[in-house]
Tab-separated table of C-alpha atoms in Angstrom:
chain	number	residue	atom	x	y	z
A	1	UNK	CA	-74.239	-109.416	-24.740
A	2	UNK	CA	-72.123	-108.890	-27.826
A	3	UNK	CA	-70.492	-111.550	-29.972
A	4	UNK	CA	-67.333	-113.071	-28.459
A	5	UNK	CA	-64.025	-112.087	-29.969
A	6	UNK	CA	-62.062	-114.691	-31.898
A	7	UNK	CA	-59.715	-114.989	-28.916
A	8	UNK	CA	-62.642	-116.283	-26.819
A	9	UNK	CA	-63.542	-119.092	-29.209
A	10	UNK	CA	-62.230	-122.422	-27.971
A	11	UNK	CA	-60.709	-124.749	-30.527
A	12	UNK	CA	-62.724	-127.995	-30.652
A	13	UNK	CA	-62.275	-130.534	-33.432
A	14	UNK	CA	-62.675	-134.157	-32.433
A	15	UNK	CA	-60.769	-136.772	-34.430
A	16	UNK	CA	-61.237	-139.600	-31.941
A	17	UNK	CA	-63.105	-142.802	-32.667
A	18	UNK	CA	-64.303	-143.878	-29.230
A	19	UNK	CA	-63.520	-147.569	-29.510
A	20	UNK	CA	-63.629	-149.820	-26.435
A	21	UNK	CA	-59.799	-149.764	-26.364
A	22	UNK	CA	-59.769	-145.951	-26.275
A	23	UNK	CA	-62.388	-145.820	-23.502
A	24	UNK	CA	-60.488	-148.455	-21.497
A	25	UNK	CA	-57.229	-146.486	-21.625
A	26	UNK	CA	-58.981	-143.188	-20.872
A	27	UNK	CA	-60.506	-144.796	-17.770
A	28	UNK	CA	-57.111	-146.174	-16.740
A	29	UNK	CA	-55.634	-142.692	-17.109
A	30	UNK	CA	-58.503	-141.191	-15.127
A	31	UNK	CA	-59.669	-138.619	-17.651
A	32	UNK	CA	-62.390	-138.496	-20.327
A	33	UNK	CA	-61.645	-139.364	-23.937
A	34	UNK	CA	-62.171	-135.690	-24.831
A	35	UNK	CA	-61.837	-132.921	-22.258
A	36	UNK	CA	-60.598	-129.375	-21.660
A	37	UNK	CA	-57.476	-129.042	-19.513
A	38	UNK	CA	-56.678	-126.344	-16.956
A	39	UNK	CA	-54.952	-124.251	-19.640
A	40	UNK	CA	-57.996	-124.181	-21.900
A	41	UNK	CA	-56.728	-126.744	-24.419
A	42	UNK	CA	-59.095	-129.256	-25.986
A	43	UNK	CA	-57.450	-132.621	-25.323
A	44	UNK	CA	-58.315	-135.832	-27.152
A	45	UNK	CA	-57.210	-139.410	-26.829
A	46	UNK	CA	-56.955	-140.245	-30.533
A	47	UNK	CA	-56.074	-143.938	-30.319
A	48	UNK	CA	-54.940	-146.273	-27.579
A	49	UNK	CA	-54.114	-149.859	-26.723
A	50	UNK	CA	-53.490	-151.819	-23.531
A	51	UNK	CA	-51.086	-154.738	-23.279
A	52	UNK	CA	-53.026	-157.995	-22.787
A	53	UNK	CA	-50.777	-159.305	-19.978
A	54	UNK	CA	-48.870	-156.299	-18.604
A	55	UNK	CA	-49.997	-153.058	-16.879
A	56	UNK	CA	-48.933	-151.056	-19.924
A	57	UNK	CA	-50.902	-148.771	-22.194
A	58	UNK	CA	-49.979	-146.506	-25.068
A	59	UNK	CA	-52.005	-143.560	-26.323
A	60	UNK	CA	-51.867	-141.036	-29.127
A	61	UNK	CA	-52.990	-137.716	-27.639
A	62	UNK	CA	-53.768	-134.363	-29.169
A	63	UNK	CA	-54.209	-130.945	-27.582
A	64	UNK	CA	-55.199	-127.760	-29.364
A	65	UNK	CA	-56.342	-124.236	-28.578
A	66	UNK	CA	-57.173	-121.290	-30.778
A	67	UNK	CA	-56.269	-117.676	-30.051
A	68	UNK	CA	-55.651	-114.370	-31.779
A	69	UNK	CA	-52.117	-113.038	-31.963
A	70	UNK	CA	-51.286	-109.714	-33.588
A	71	UNK	CA	-54.800	-109.623	-34.984
A	72	UNK	CA	-54.605	-113.047	-36.663
A	73	UNK	CA	-56.240	-116.310	-35.560
A	74	UNK	CA	-53.720	-119.014	-34.688
A	75	UNK	CA	-54.051	-122.576	-33.420
A	76	UNK	CA	-51.536	-124.181	-31.095
A	77	UNK	CA	-51.538	-127.956	-31.697
A	78	UNK	CA	-49.470	-130.801	-30.322
A	79	UNK	CA	-49.849	-134.543	-31.001
A	80	UNK	CA	-47.767	-137.003	-29.025
A	81	UNK	CA	-47.392	-140.635	-28.019
A	82	UNK	CA	-47.480	-141.524	-24.326
A	83	UNK	CA	-46.521	-144.794	-22.612
A	84	UNK	CA	-47.870	-145.541	-19.138
A	85	UNK	CA	-46.633	-148.407	-16.982
A	86	UNK	CA	-48.634	-149.269	-13.845
A	87	UNK	CA	-50.371	-145.903	-13.970
A	88	UNK	CA	-47.223	-143.784	-14.418
A	89	UNK	CA	-46.106	-142.135	-17.641
A	90	UNK	CA	-42.572	-143.353	-18.386
A	91	UNK	CA	-42.109	-142.112	-21.969
A	92	UNK	CA	-43.666	-139.517	-24.258
A	93	UNK	CA	-42.673	-137.827	-27.488
A	94	UNK	CA	-44.235	-135.561	-30.097
A	95	UNK	CA	-44.969	-137.437	-33.297
A	96	UNK	CA	-43.084	-136.937	-36.510
A	97	UNK	CA	-45.453	-135.213	-38.901
A	98	UNK	CA	-45.720	-132.840	-41.838
A	99	UNK	CA	-47.544	-130.446	-39.512
A	100	UNK	CA	-49.580	-131.472	-36.441
A	101	UNK	CA	-52.263	-128.941	-37.429
A	102	UNK	CA	-53.352	-131.369	-40.174
A	103	UNK	CA	-54.086	-134.059	-37.604
A	104	UNK	CA	-53.084	-137.676	-37.274
A	105	UNK	CA	-54.858	-140.826	-38.438
A	106	UNK	CA	-53.691	-143.898	-36.503
A	107	UNK	CA	-53.940	-146.859	-38.861
A	108	UNK	CA	-52.396	-149.561	-36.658
A	109	UNK	CA	-51.543	-149.768	-32.961
A	110	UNK	CA	-50.725	-153.013	-31.160
A	111	UNK	CA	-48.221	-154.861	-29.001
A	112	UNK	CA	-45.992	-157.691	-30.203
A	113	UNK	CA	-44.778	-159.210	-26.922
A	114	UNK	CA	-42.927	-156.265	-25.289
A	115	UNK	CA	-42.806	-154.106	-28.430
A	116	UNK	CA	-45.411	-151.564	-29.474
A	117	UNK	CA	-45.843	-150.872	-33.191
A	118	UNK	CA	-47.795	-147.871	-34.431
A	119	UNK	CA	-48.461	-146.789	-38.006
A	120	UNK	CA	-50.166	-143.487	-38.649
A	121	UNK	CA	-50.799	-140.962	-41.385
A	122	UNK	CA	-50.122	-137.237	-41.263
A	123	UNK	CA	-51.460	-135.350	-44.291
A	124	UNK	CA	-50.104	-137.347	-47.269
A	125	UNK	CA	-47.275	-139.115	-45.392
A	126	UNK	CA	-47.193	-142.346	-43.406
A	127	UNK	CA	-44.960	-143.019	-40.401
A	128	UNK	CA	-44.105	-146.035	-38.260
A	129	UNK	CA	-43.075	-146.100	-34.602
A	130	UNK	CA	-41.464	-149.013	-32.774
A	131	UNK	CA	-41.343	-148.826	-28.972
A	132	UNK	CA	-39.797	-151.578	-26.852
A	133	UNK	CA	-41.250	-151.175	-23.363
A	134	UNK	CA	-38.588	-153.200	-21.535
A	135	UNK	CA	-35.867	-151.088	-23.143
A	136	UNK	CA	-37.724	-147.948	-22.054
A	137	UNK	CA	-37.937	-149.252	-18.481
A	138	UNK	CA	-34.261	-150.211	-18.477
A	139	UNK	CA	-33.299	-146.743	-19.720
A	140	UNK	CA	-35.569	-145.143	-17.110
A	141	UNK	CA	-33.731	-147.031	-14.392
A	142	UNK	CA	-30.356	-145.946	-15.715
A	143	UNK	CA	-31.432	-142.322	-16.090
A	144	UNK	CA	-33.195	-142.025	-12.774
A	145	UNK	CA	-36.883	-142.045	-13.638
A	146	UNK	CA	-38.433	-139.004	-15.216
A	147	UNK	CA	-35.297	-138.029	-17.126
A	148	UNK	CA	-35.973	-140.979	-19.435
A	149	UNK	CA	-39.010	-139.233	-20.877
A	150	UNK	CA	-36.853	-137.073	-23.131
A	151	UNK	CA	-33.464	-138.073	-24.500
A	152	UNK	CA	-32.862	-134.699	-26.149
A	153	UNK	CA	-33.861	-135.692	-29.666
A	154	UNK	CA	-36.578	-133.928	-31.597
A	155	UNK	CA	-38.671	-135.297	-34.413
A	156	UNK	CA	-36.750	-133.125	-36.866
A	157	UNK	CA	-33.703	-135.266	-36.021
A	158	UNK	CA	-35.550	-138.510	-36.649
A	159	UNK	CA	-37.951	-138.334	-39.551
A	160	UNK	CA	-35.451	-138.501	-42.421
A	161	UNK	CA	-35.513	-142.289	-42.725
A	162	UNK	CA	-32.579	-143.568	-40.621
A	163	UNK	CA	-30.956	-146.747	-41.859
A	164	UNK	CA	-31.878	-148.595	-38.676
A	165	UNK	CA	-35.237	-148.901	-36.989
A	166	UNK	CA	-34.111	-148.403	-33.386
A	167	UNK	CA	-35.292	-150.313	-30.370
A	168	UNK	CA	-37.471	-147.578	-28.945
A	169	UNK	CA	-38.840	-144.218	-29.913
A	170	UNK	CA	-37.683	-144.096	-33.518
A	171	UNK	CA	-40.195	-142.619	-35.955
A	172	UNK	CA	-39.621	-143.587	-39.565
A	173	UNK	CA	-41.383	-142.245	-42.646
A	174	UNK	CA	-42.542	-145.207	-44.720
A	175	UNK	CA	-44.374	-145.861	-47.956
A	176	UNK	CA	-48.129	-145.414	-47.842
A	177	UNK	CA	-48.663	-149.064	-48.880
A	178	UNK	CA	-47.726	-151.310	-45.956
A	179	UNK	CA	-48.584	-154.576	-44.237
A	180	UNK	CA	-47.640	-156.528	-41.122
A	181	UNK	CA	-46.103	-159.800	-42.347
A	182	UNK	CA	-44.897	-162.090	-39.579
A	183	UNK	CA	-42.375	-160.163	-37.483
A	184	UNK	CA	-41.886	-157.402	-40.082
A	185	UNK	CA	-43.497	-154.207	-41.196
A	186	UNK	CA	-43.355	-154.497	-44.978
A	187	UNK	CA	-43.752	-151.453	-47.205
A	188	UNK	CA	-44.170	-151.173	-50.969
A	189	UNK	CA	-43.870	-148.085	-53.163
A	190	UNK	CA	-47.220	-146.721	-54.293
A	191	UNK	CA	-48.308	-147.697	-57.824
A	192	UNK	CA	-45.116	-149.584	-58.772
A	193	UNK	CA	-44.980	-152.360	-56.140
A	194	UNK	CA	-41.598	-153.316	-57.602
A	195	UNK	CA	-39.635	-153.722	-54.367
A	196	UNK	CA	-40.140	-154.207	-50.638
A	197	UNK	CA	-38.651	-152.576	-47.576
A	198	UNK	CA	-38.662	-154.886	-44.550
A	199	UNK	CA	-38.447	-153.491	-41.009
A	200	UNK	CA	-38.172	-156.043	-38.194
A	201	UNK	CA	-40.524	-155.707	-35.268
A	202	UNK	CA	-38.764	-157.961	-32.756
A	203	UNK	CA	-35.214	-156.577	-32.876
A	204	UNK	CA	-33.148	-153.631	-34.017
A	205	UNK	CA	-31.815	-154.432	-37.471
A	206	UNK	CA	-30.902	-152.876	-40.767
A	207	UNK	CA	-33.833	-151.823	-42.909
A	208	UNK	CA	-33.659	-154.187	-45.877
A	209	UNK	CA	-34.692	-153.374	-49.440
A	210	UNK	CA	-35.632	-156.527	-51.365
A	211	UNK	CA	-36.785	-157.320	-54.859
A	212	UNK	CA	-40.235	-158.850	-55.184
A	213	UNK	CA	-38.673	-162.258	-55.902
A	214	UNK	CA	-36.416	-161.981	-52.834
A	215	UNK	CA	-39.343	-160.931	-50.644
A	216	UNK	CA	-41.460	-163.793	-51.994
A	217	UNK	CA	-38.707	-166.292	-51.256
A	218	UNK	CA	-38.423	-165.041	-47.669
A	219	UNK	CA	-42.185	-165.017	-47.077
A	220	UNK	CA	-42.291	-161.220	-46.835
A	221	UNK	CA	-45.061	-160.432	-49.308
A	222	UNK	CA	-48.563	-159.603	-48.065
A	223	UNK	CA	-50.932	-162.539	-48.507
A	224	UNK	CA	-52.995	-160.666	-51.112
A	225	UNK	CA	-50.034	-159.282	-53.059
A	226	UNK	CA	-50.685	-161.340	-56.205
A	227	UNK	CA	-54.325	-160.279	-56.193
A	228	UNK	CA	-53.258	-156.637	-56.039
A	229	UNK	CA	-50.551	-157.014	-58.683
A	230	UNK	CA	-51.518	-160.114	-60.689
A	231	UNK	CA	-49.155	-159.561	-63.613
A	232	UNK	CA	-46.127	-157.486	-64.614
A	233	UNK	CA	-48.427	-155.416	-66.823
A	234	UNK	CA	-49.895	-153.843	-63.677
A	235	UNK	CA	-46.561	-153.117	-62.006
């Protein structure tokens, strides 16, 4: 038997860390953490979390397959976020990213009451996602079920830093230095740390830019901020 052509080589590159949370959600969704689908795509559950009191789970998923087109190897990749409620997917959307081919590193994924917050890196950029499950369910009821999965927006419409962090499904590019402080995602510009952007977790609100003194007065500095930047000489 001869060597297989490049078109016969399946794309397989696992990024998943098989944490207990990932395994739990994979079991709830009734598929392995990493598997090949009926179209020949390698599918991976990259990161996942279940709500502690509700039948909700959220997963970052990735599918990829290599092929040869016009004599050149190509890889078809998609990374998306999926929300399941009581075993049914009620919302999903491709992530905002520089290019999904470069992968996705999920740095934070957790629920705050009925709101999911995710922070992930794509190449050299960092993005945040805020997803309010009750708002998703309300919209699903208004739209008649499955139509709620896609409101017509694409990530190209969303990634250019809107002035508001919307109630559900809004990806926002943020600074690479970030922290969860109370009910805010707080971001600081790399190297300078001379101002703070504060994004509320618990409600839709304007994204606020604060000076360090203003952020300190409102309790919106990370607990170790002064250890990171102990004096103005290091700012």
